[in-house]
Amino acid sequence: MRKRGLKFYAGMYRKILVQDLKSKMSYRADFIISTFGMIMTNLSGFVTFMILFHNFPEINGWDYHHMLFLYGFSLVALTPVQCFFDNNWNLRFMVQSGDFIKYCFRPVNVFFYFISEVFDVKGLGQLAFGIGTIVYAWIKIGIPVTPLVILKLLVFLLTASLFMIALMNFAAATCFWIKGSGYVMVIMFRFKDFAKYPSSIFEGIFKIIFTFIIPIAFIAYYPSLVILTPDNVPLLSWISPLYGLVFVYLSYKFWMLGVRKYDFTGS
Amino acid sequence: MNPKRLLSITRAGIMESLHFRLGIFVTLFANLIYLVLVYYLWKAIYDSSGTDVVNGMTFSDTMIYLILATALFNFLEMFVVWDMSRSIQSGKIVLDLLKPMRFRKYTFWSYTGNHVVQFVLTFIPTFIVVMIVTRGAIPLGLNLVWFLIATVLALIINYNIEMMVAPICLFTESTWGINIVKETIVLLLSGASIPLAFFPEKARMIVQYLPFRAVYDIPLSILLGKSGSDTWQGLVSLFGLQLIWLVVLTVCGNLFWNCAVKKVTVNGG
């Protein structure tokens, strides 16, 4: 069943995506308000950031423009989870109501089918916001623009996005075991707000926890160091792509474990 | 209305939320991790600033403020918007409207049970942890009583904000969008994400008179003895602001709901 190949899944994703977009278009007011809401959350994050810097000129040796770069980096890195994995938010309702069973009866990968059902268009606003911030900070810091740097930026943005995807998979899958676990997702989603600060602020045991167990440090800090301090890149930055893949794989396994558990309790 | 009957709705709510015990412990645990994040961030910020007091807030003031704001957020959070849109979709709202009690009142009291549980199981433990960690930076005295009163007022104001927003879903068929706009505005302007004391002078002048402040900032300021709440005069003006907004929002909410409920019957029919 797994050996369908990438081409099959890509074709199917496209078909499901078109259906989803069509159904979204029928609720035009909802689409406009949701987009507006997304812009509002980004603006509010930005306002918080500005207020902070209005009072404190630097944080842990990071000045305004470097922090801005980190901020933009985190926004772009958080776009894939917003756009492609948004259906995770519906998981707990589906599991509770029993509607989830429909995904188990299709001859395709359950995780793939469930996740592909929703594509969140409003995440694109965040992407635009993030790119704008990165470009502005980039110019102000004066990082040279070479093809190699751009390539590095793209690779490490992709890397960074893996971690939030994995975290949200883990958080969503808790609902297979715990009733009323919706708050786990909410708090995980709030953790991401801390990705925009340099993780050098953590100390001791929490440095380890927030680097490896709840990898907030990898959502923006370590990957962005490759661009910001090209002469002095820590080892963790270089291994982050590998670690990201492992983390996503583990979250996928955890999610699928939940599905199997669901089969047993099935309604 | 007979208070005994209202309390029986509260009791049903308590039992309903206790059904999700594990969920509450997970919430508490997740909160603790969140608090660690807040702690390190603000510690780094204060370390880099070079001074101990910024805008009249010391490091421990800021910490207590933000931690208790998070705890209050859990305690005050209502899913009126979500619940209403779901019960409209399923048609359950018709049953609630038929109950021999006004809908707004019924909804409010059915949430109180959850508030009681959250207050005991998340707010009080968090409060105790804060007390221990900061070694008594929170003054204990009459301010606790005022804080409780302010929190109850905040609860009602918050409910009214929710009830103002929820009917909008009837018109727009957008739940997520409306809810996120509301939440963003409330969290930012109420001082839950960054204390109002840090806002630039001009912005603070405006934010000070908005109803959102009455939800988080006023109870917390009273608890910490800030914003002039250590004098009778200051205390009266803070409570006055809360009361004014309470009345305004209740009246507006009632009018708005009465208009919107006519729309419901069309949709649900």
XYZ file of C-alpha atoms in Angstrom:
536
model
C 0.000 0.000 0.000
C 2.842 2.366 0.779
C 4.593 1.676 -2.510
C 2.436 3.984 -4.580
C 5.211 6.360 -5.415
C 5.525 10.080 -5.183
C 3.827 10.741 -8.490
C 0.586 9.121 -7.418
C 0.478 11.112 -4.200
C 1.405 14.390 -5.901
C -1.382 13.929 -8.439
C -3.857 13.149 -5.744
C -2.782 16.071 -3.607
C -3.454 18.390 -6.519
C -6.950 16.984 -7.012
C -7.875 17.264 -3.335
C -6.396 20.761 -3.200
C -8.566 21.970 -6.064
C -11.679 20.602 -4.354
C -10.733 22.282 -1.100
C -10.145 25.632 -2.778
C -13.463 25.369 -4.576
C -15.332 24.758 -1.347
C -13.463 27.617 0.328
C -14.414 29.990 -2.450
C -18.079 29.391 -1.728
C -17.615 31.059 1.641
C -16.132 34.275 0.367
C -16.839 36.358 3.471
C -15.131 33.754 5.622
C -12.115 33.815 3.344
C -11.773 37.588 3.527
C -12.254 37.746 7.290
C -9.804 34.904 7.893
C -7.184 36.619 5.761
C -7.792 39.815 7.674
C -7.470 37.890 10.941
C -4.178 36.421 9.845
C -2.840 39.871 8.995
C -4.049 41.077 12.399
C -2.153 38.367 14.268
C 1.006 39.195 12.355
C 0.553 42.897 12.968
C -0.051 42.311 16.640
C 3.106 40.228 16.872
C 4.927 43.037 15.147
C 3.482 45.673 17.466
C 4.532 43.636 20.507
C 7.990 43.436 19.007
C 8.142 47.187 18.407
C 6.946 47.969 21.926
C 9.610 45.697 23.317
C 12.333 47.445 21.360
C 10.875 50.807 22.235
C 11.798 50.010 25.853
C 14.891 47.861 25.411
C 17.390 48.696 22.667
C 18.917 45.218 22.555
C 18.286 41.719 23.832
C 21.175 39.500 24.774
C 23.551 41.277 22.420
C 21.116 41.151 19.497
C 20.280 44.536 18.027
C 17.077 45.624 16.341
C 17.879 44.583 12.781
C 19.279 41.192 13.667
C 16.202 40.504 15.756
C 14.044 41.625 12.866
C 15.809 39.158 10.605
C 15.161 36.394 13.108
C 11.532 37.458 13.318
C 11.046 37.379 9.553
C 12.874 34.067 9.362
C 10.528 32.529 11.913
C 7.472 33.835 10.067
C 8.558 32.267 6.792
C 9.543 29.038 8.519
C 6.102 28.831 10.096
C 4.283 29.186 6.780
C 4.378 25.519 5.646
C 2.809 24.288 8.865
C 0.117 26.924 8.475
C -0.602 26.215 4.823
C -0.270 22.461 4.549
C -0.878 21.054 8.014
C -3.819 23.126 9.167
C -6.163 20.152 9.287
C -4.386 18.981 12.446
C -6.549 21.509 14.278
C -9.663 19.571 13.295
C -8.270 16.223 14.357
C -9.627 16.242 17.881
C -13.170 17.044 16.786
C -13.063 14.299 14.193
C -11.709 11.794 16.665
C -14.277 12.701 19.280
C -17.240 12.623 16.923
C -16.065 9.443 15.219
C -15.889 11.055 11.793
C -12.232 10.180 11.690
C -13.055 6.616 10.724
C -13.656 7.662 7.122
C -9.943 8.279 6.655
C -9.135 4.728 7.675
C -11.239 3.187 4.935
C -9.383 4.642 1.971
C -6.608 2.746 0.218
C -4.139 5.579 0.778
C -1.914 6.620 3.625
C -4.151 7.905 6.438
C -1.832 10.729 7.439
C -1.454 11.894 3.869
C -5.170 11.799 3.191
C -6.075 13.605 6.382
C -3.480 16.354 6.006
C -4.043 16.921 2.301
C -7.697 17.668 2.844
C -7.089 21.266 3.871
C -4.854 23.853 2.303
C -4.848 27.072 4.223
C -4.605 29.998 1.826
C -4.318 32.666 4.488
C -0.880 31.370 5.460
C 0.361 33.051 2.288
C -0.205 36.462 3.865
C 2.175 35.485 6.621
C 4.695 34.367 4.003
C 4.563 37.766 2.322
C 4.917 39.511 5.670
C 7.897 37.332 6.583
C 9.667 37.800 3.264
C 9.226 41.560 3.509
C 10.736 41.577 6.989
C 13.688 39.426 5.934
C 14.435 41.611 2.922
C 14.290 44.801 4.994
C 16.539 43.395 7.718
C 18.857 41.897 5.102
C 19.433 45.297 3.490
C 19.904 47.048 6.833
C 22.434 44.496 8.103
C 24.187 44.523 4.735
C 24.548 40.806 4.103
C 26.111 40.269 0.647
C 23.738 38.760 -1.905
C 25.330 35.791 -3.651
C 23.686 32.712 -5.159
C 25.276 30.601 -2.446
C 23.784 32.663 0.382
C 20.354 32.568 -1.239
C 20.613 28.806 -1.626
C 21.623 28.473 2.015
C 18.723 30.674 3.051
C 16.226 28.506 1.173
C 17.642 25.242 2.494
C 17.653 26.436 6.082
C 14.207 27.995 5.848
C 12.927 24.606 4.752
C 14.838 22.977 7.578
C 13.370 25.345 10.108
C 9.846 24.680 8.887
C 10.232 20.953 9.611
C 10.361 21.493 13.351
C 7.060 23.266 13.707
C 5.388 20.671 11.484
C 6.680 17.939 13.760
C 5.645 19.778 16.925
C 2.114 20.312 15.681
C 1.840 16.666 14.615
C 2.851 15.580 18.090
C 0.473 18.025 19.736
C -2.459 17.070 17.527
C -1.891 13.354 17.971
C -2.197 13.623 21.763
C -5.961 13.742 21.237
C -5.927 10.044 20.396
C -5.036 9.374 24.013
C -6.186 12.366 26.033
C -9.673 13.793 25.989
C -9.805 17.564 26.026
C -6.195 17.905 24.912
C -7.000 20.856 22.678
C -4.965 23.086 24.906
C -1.760 21.207 24.042
C -2.083 22.486 20.508
C -2.902 25.989 21.647
C 0.129 26.182 23.896
C 2.431 24.624 21.271
C 1.188 27.240 18.884
C 2.037 29.907 21.427
C 5.521 28.444 21.911
C 6.269 29.445 18.348
C 6.128 33.090 19.439
C 9.369 32.472 21.286
C 11.115 31.230 18.183
C 11.789 34.830 17.203
C 14.086 35.413 20.167
C 17.693 34.217 20.267
C 17.746 30.938 22.127
C 20.989 31.925 23.837
C 18.654 33.334 26.505
C 18.038 29.850 27.892
C 20.280 28.341 30.519
C 21.015 24.980 32.062
C 18.573 22.144 31.683
C 16.059 24.310 29.850
C 18.578 25.026 27.152
C 18.652 21.301 26.446
C 14.875 20.961 26.658
C 14.169 23.847 24.305
C 16.851 22.726 21.895
C 16.206 19.005 21.627
C 12.899 18.054 23.199
C 10.712 21.042 22.354
C 13.001 22.368 19.640
C 12.003 26.013 19.690
C 15.638 26.940 19.140
C 15.559 25.231 15.756
C 12.495 27.064 14.452
C 14.565 30.136 13.665
C 17.660 30.619 15.800
C 20.070 27.874 14.733
C 19.114 27.780 11.052
C 19.317 31.567 10.739
C 22.815 31.677 12.239
C 24.064 30.164 8.990
C 23.131 33.425 7.283
C 23.735 35.896 10.092
C 27.163 34.783 11.293
C 28.688 32.908 8.353
C 32.148 32.882 9.979
C 31.028 31.352 13.219
C 28.305 28.795 12.619
C 27.713 26.365 15.486
C 27.654 22.650 14.772
C 23.977 22.459 15.715
C 23.105 24.669 12.754
C 24.735 22.285 10.331
C 23.059 19.189 11.715
C 19.649 20.862 11.920
C 18.420 19.539 8.523
C 19.126 15.985 9.595
C 17.596 16.482 13.023
C 14.545 18.089 11.443
C 13.948 15.081 9.212
C 14.303 12.704 12.146
C 11.895 14.786 14.185
C 9.258 14.865 11.460
C 9.622 11.123 10.969
C 9.133 10.518 14.702
C 6.066 12.762 14.787
C 4.628 10.886 11.832
C 5.176 7.576 13.601
C 3.563 8.943 16.756
C 0.583 10.174 14.777
C 0.163 6.815 13.064
C 0.446 5.048 16.414
C -2.485 7.143 17.534
C -4.448 6.075 14.466
C -3.870 2.440 15.315
C -5.004 3.079 18.862
C -8.092 4.770 17.449
C -8.932 1.662 15.460
C -9.172 -0.331 18.643
C -11.507 2.045 20.418
C -13.342 2.703 17.160
C -16.861 3.981 17.405
C -34.621 33.933 39.028
C -34.106 31.475 41.810
C -30.384 31.404 42.695
C -30.632 27.718 43.538
C -31.568 26.948 39.975
C -28.687 29.015 38.632
C -26.262 27.196 40.893
C -27.493 23.848 39.660
C -26.431 24.912 36.168
C -23.040 25.819 37.617
C -22.804 22.403 39.238
C -23.567 20.684 35.947
C -20.794 22.753 34.371
C -18.343 21.727 37.106
C -19.116 18.069 36.578
C -18.793 18.455 32.847
C -15.337 20.007 33.059
C -14.141 17.550 35.683
C -14.815 14.892 33.119
C -11.679 16.131 31.362
C -9.373 15.855 34.389
C -6.381 14.661 32.416
C -6.828 17.572 30.058
C -6.624 19.971 32.997
C -3.363 18.483 34.222
C -1.936 18.663 30.741
C -2.979 22.313 30.650
C -1.269 22.982 33.938
C 1.905 21.252 32.830
C 1.969 23.020 29.463
C 1.479 26.283 31.311
C 4.488 25.640 33.504
C 6.687 25.137 30.453
C 5.271 28.286 28.953
C 6.127 30.163 32.133
C 9.723 28.996 31.916
C 9.890 30.486 28.425
C 8.473 33.788 29.647
C 10.920 33.779 32.547
C 14.031 33.353 30.402
C 12.910 35.869 27.816
C 12.282 38.634 30.319
C 15.349 37.783 32.345
C 17.461 38.256 29.214
C 15.622 41.469 28.423
C 16.170 42.927 31.872
C 19.794 41.751 31.960
C 20.500 43.554 28.683
C 18.746 46.748 29.720
C 21.172 47.519 32.525
C 18.540 49.006 34.851
C 16.333 47.249 37.355
C 13.176 49.288 36.878
C 11.704 49.951 33.445
C 8.551 52.074 33.279
C 7.903 51.434 36.951
C 8.037 47.667 36.508
C 10.783 45.556 38.064
C 11.691 42.156 36.683
C 9.590 40.333 39.251
C 6.648 42.691 38.690
C 6.744 41.931 34.974
C 7.062 38.213 35.611
C 4.168 38.076 38.043
C 2.093 40.199 35.722
C 2.698 37.999 32.679
C 2.430 34.689 34.508
C -0.815 35.604 36.167
C -2.076 37.036 32.877
C -1.530 33.611 31.329
C -3.276 31.930 34.230
C -6.133 34.409 33.977
C -6.286 33.743 30.258
C -6.881 30.033 30.892
C -9.403 30.834 33.520
C -11.297 33.454 31.522
C -11.122 31.718 28.183
C -14.571 30.935 26.879
C -15.385 29.172 23.698
C -18.671 30.971 23.200
C -17.814 31.821 19.616
C -16.915 28.236 18.744
C -19.724 26.645 20.705
C -22.302 28.935 19.238
C -21.248 28.386 15.659
C -21.195 24.639 16.218
C -24.599 24.582 17.838
C -25.987 26.656 14.995
C -24.574 24.203 12.486
C -26.040 21.219 14.292
C -29.282 23.003 15.155
C -28.757 22.422 18.884
C -29.182 26.137 19.479
C -32.921 25.752 18.997
C -33.084 23.595 22.119
C -31.148 26.200 24.106
C -33.388 28.979 22.865
C -36.472 27.048 23.908
C -35.263 26.672 27.501
C -37.389 28.529 30.046
C -34.593 30.982 30.644
C -33.071 33.781 28.662
C -30.348 32.482 26.347
C -27.658 34.946 27.361
C -28.240 34.168 31.000
C -28.289 30.437 30.459
C -25.057 30.505 28.462
C -23.328 32.581 31.103
C -24.283 30.282 33.940
C -23.435 27.156 32.030
C -19.889 28.478 31.658
C -19.497 29.359 35.324
C -18.885 25.726 36.255
C -15.894 25.611 33.983
C -14.662 28.900 35.436
C -14.831 27.536 38.964
C -12.889 24.415 38.015
C -10.271 26.375 36.096
C -9.867 28.839 38.915
C -9.266 26.147 41.499
C -7.190 23.813 39.347
C -5.098 26.195 37.254
C -5.183 29.707 38.664
C -4.660 28.903 42.343
C -1.775 26.435 41.762
C -0.086 28.944 39.456
C -0.594 31.664 42.035
C 0.991 29.504 44.747
C 3.958 28.668 42.513
C 4.459 32.361 41.824
C 4.257 33.140 45.527
C 6.930 30.570 46.321
C 9.255 31.444 43.452
C 9.155 35.196 43.988
C 9.290 34.795 47.778
C 6.363 37.005 48.595
C 6.695 39.741 45.975
C 2.906 39.853 45.856
C 1.592 41.956 48.732
C -0.950 39.970 50.719
C -3.767 41.959 52.206
C -6.946 43.684 51.215
C -5.719 43.757 47.619
C -6.578 40.040 47.344
C -10.213 40.847 48.051
C -10.211 43.676 45.523
C -8.507 41.386 43.053
C -11.263 38.792 43.401
C -13.949 41.417 42.872
C -12.099 42.823 39.863
C -11.727 39.310 38.444
C -15.445 38.639 38.687
C -16.114 41.937 36.924
C -13.496 41.026 34.319
C -15.238 37.710 33.813
C -18.543 39.389 33.078
C -16.933 41.941 30.770
C -15.106 39.186 28.939
C -18.344 37.254 28.556
C -20.022 40.313 27.125
C -17.212 40.842 24.638
C -17.616 37.210 23.573
C -21.349 37.608 23.265
C -20.881 40.715 21.154
C -18.567 38.842 18.821
C -20.313 35.465 18.603
C -23.462 36.654 16.770
C -21.257 38.168 14.059
C -20.582 34.579 13.000
C -24.238 34.266 12.124
C -23.872 36.941 9.521
C -20.479 36.032 8.121
C -20.241 32.233 8.434
C -16.676 32.743 9.585
C -15.729 31.355 12.970
C -11.979 31.103 12.875
C -11.521 34.528 11.343
C -13.811 36.350 13.760
C -12.388 34.523 16.726
C -8.767 35.208 15.860
C -9.457 38.899 15.306
C -11.171 39.111 18.690
C -8.455 37.166 20.471
C -5.634 39.176 18.929
C -7.211 42.486 19.825
C -8.079 41.420 23.359
C -4.660 39.897 24.086
C -2.725 42.859 22.734
C -4.808 45.708 24.120
C -5.530 44.100 27.472
C -1.860 43.784 28.300
C -1.802 39.994 28.321
C 1.045 39.692 25.816
C 3.057 42.701 26.961
C 2.267 44.763 30.091
C 0.472 48.004 29.313
C 3.117 49.883 31.287
C 5.546 49.312 28.402
C 3.306 50.885 25.780
C 4.446 54.239 24.384
C 2.858 57.186 26.181
C 0.340 58.122 23.487
C -0.828 54.572 22.815
C -1.270 54.018 26.525
C -3.490 57.067 26.832
C -5.934 55.513 24.379
C -5.663 51.896 25.510
C -6.259 52.955 29.091
C -9.893 53.755 28.425
C -10.771 50.737 26.286
C -12.767 47.822 27.709
C -10.015 45.277 27.014
C -7.888 46.684 29.768
C -10.643 45.860 32.244
C -10.178 42.158 31.517
C -6.515 41.553 32.349
C -4.737 44.755 33.239
C -7.024 46.066 35.962
C -7.251 42.886 38.075
C -3.497 42.354 37.807
C -2.660 45.988 38.555
C -4.847 45.804 41.626
C -3.164 42.623 42.762
C 0.295 44.123 42.347
C -0.685 47.503 43.785
C 0.164 49.339 40.545
C -1.652 52.049 38.581
C -2.504 53.914 41.770
C -4.596 51.065 43.124
C -2.867 51.411 46.509
C -4.935 54.531 47.192
C -8.690 54.618 47.597
C -8.980 57.168 44.838
C -7.109 55.035 42.328
C -9.032 51.946 43.329
C -12.362 53.675 42.847
C -11.412 54.930 39.401
C -10.265 51.462 38.299
C -13.460 49.843 39.524
C -15.423 52.722 37.990
C -13.907 52.032 34.595
C -14.765 48.348 34.901
C -18.325 49.090 35.964
C -18.916 51.587 33.169
C -17.761 49.106 30.546
C -19.741 46.361 32.193
C -22.950 48.333 31.869
C -22.219 49.595 28.364
C -21.289 46.172 27.035
C -24.197 44.412 28.707
C -26.696 46.837 27.234
C -25.137 46.773 23.775
C -24.721 43.013 23.869
C -28.358 42.552 24.795
C -29.557 44.763 21.965
C -27.236 43.140 19.483
C -28.225 39.644 20.517
C -31.912 40.454 20.276
C -31.379 41.545 16.699
C -29.167 38.584 15.839
C -31.432 35.941 17.320
C -34.009 36.727 14.662
C -31.444 35.781 12.080
C -30.817 32.448 13.837
C -34.372 31.283 13.370
C -34.007 31.889 9.641
C -30.803 29.889 9.431
C -31.877 27.057 11.674
C -35.307 26.636 10.104
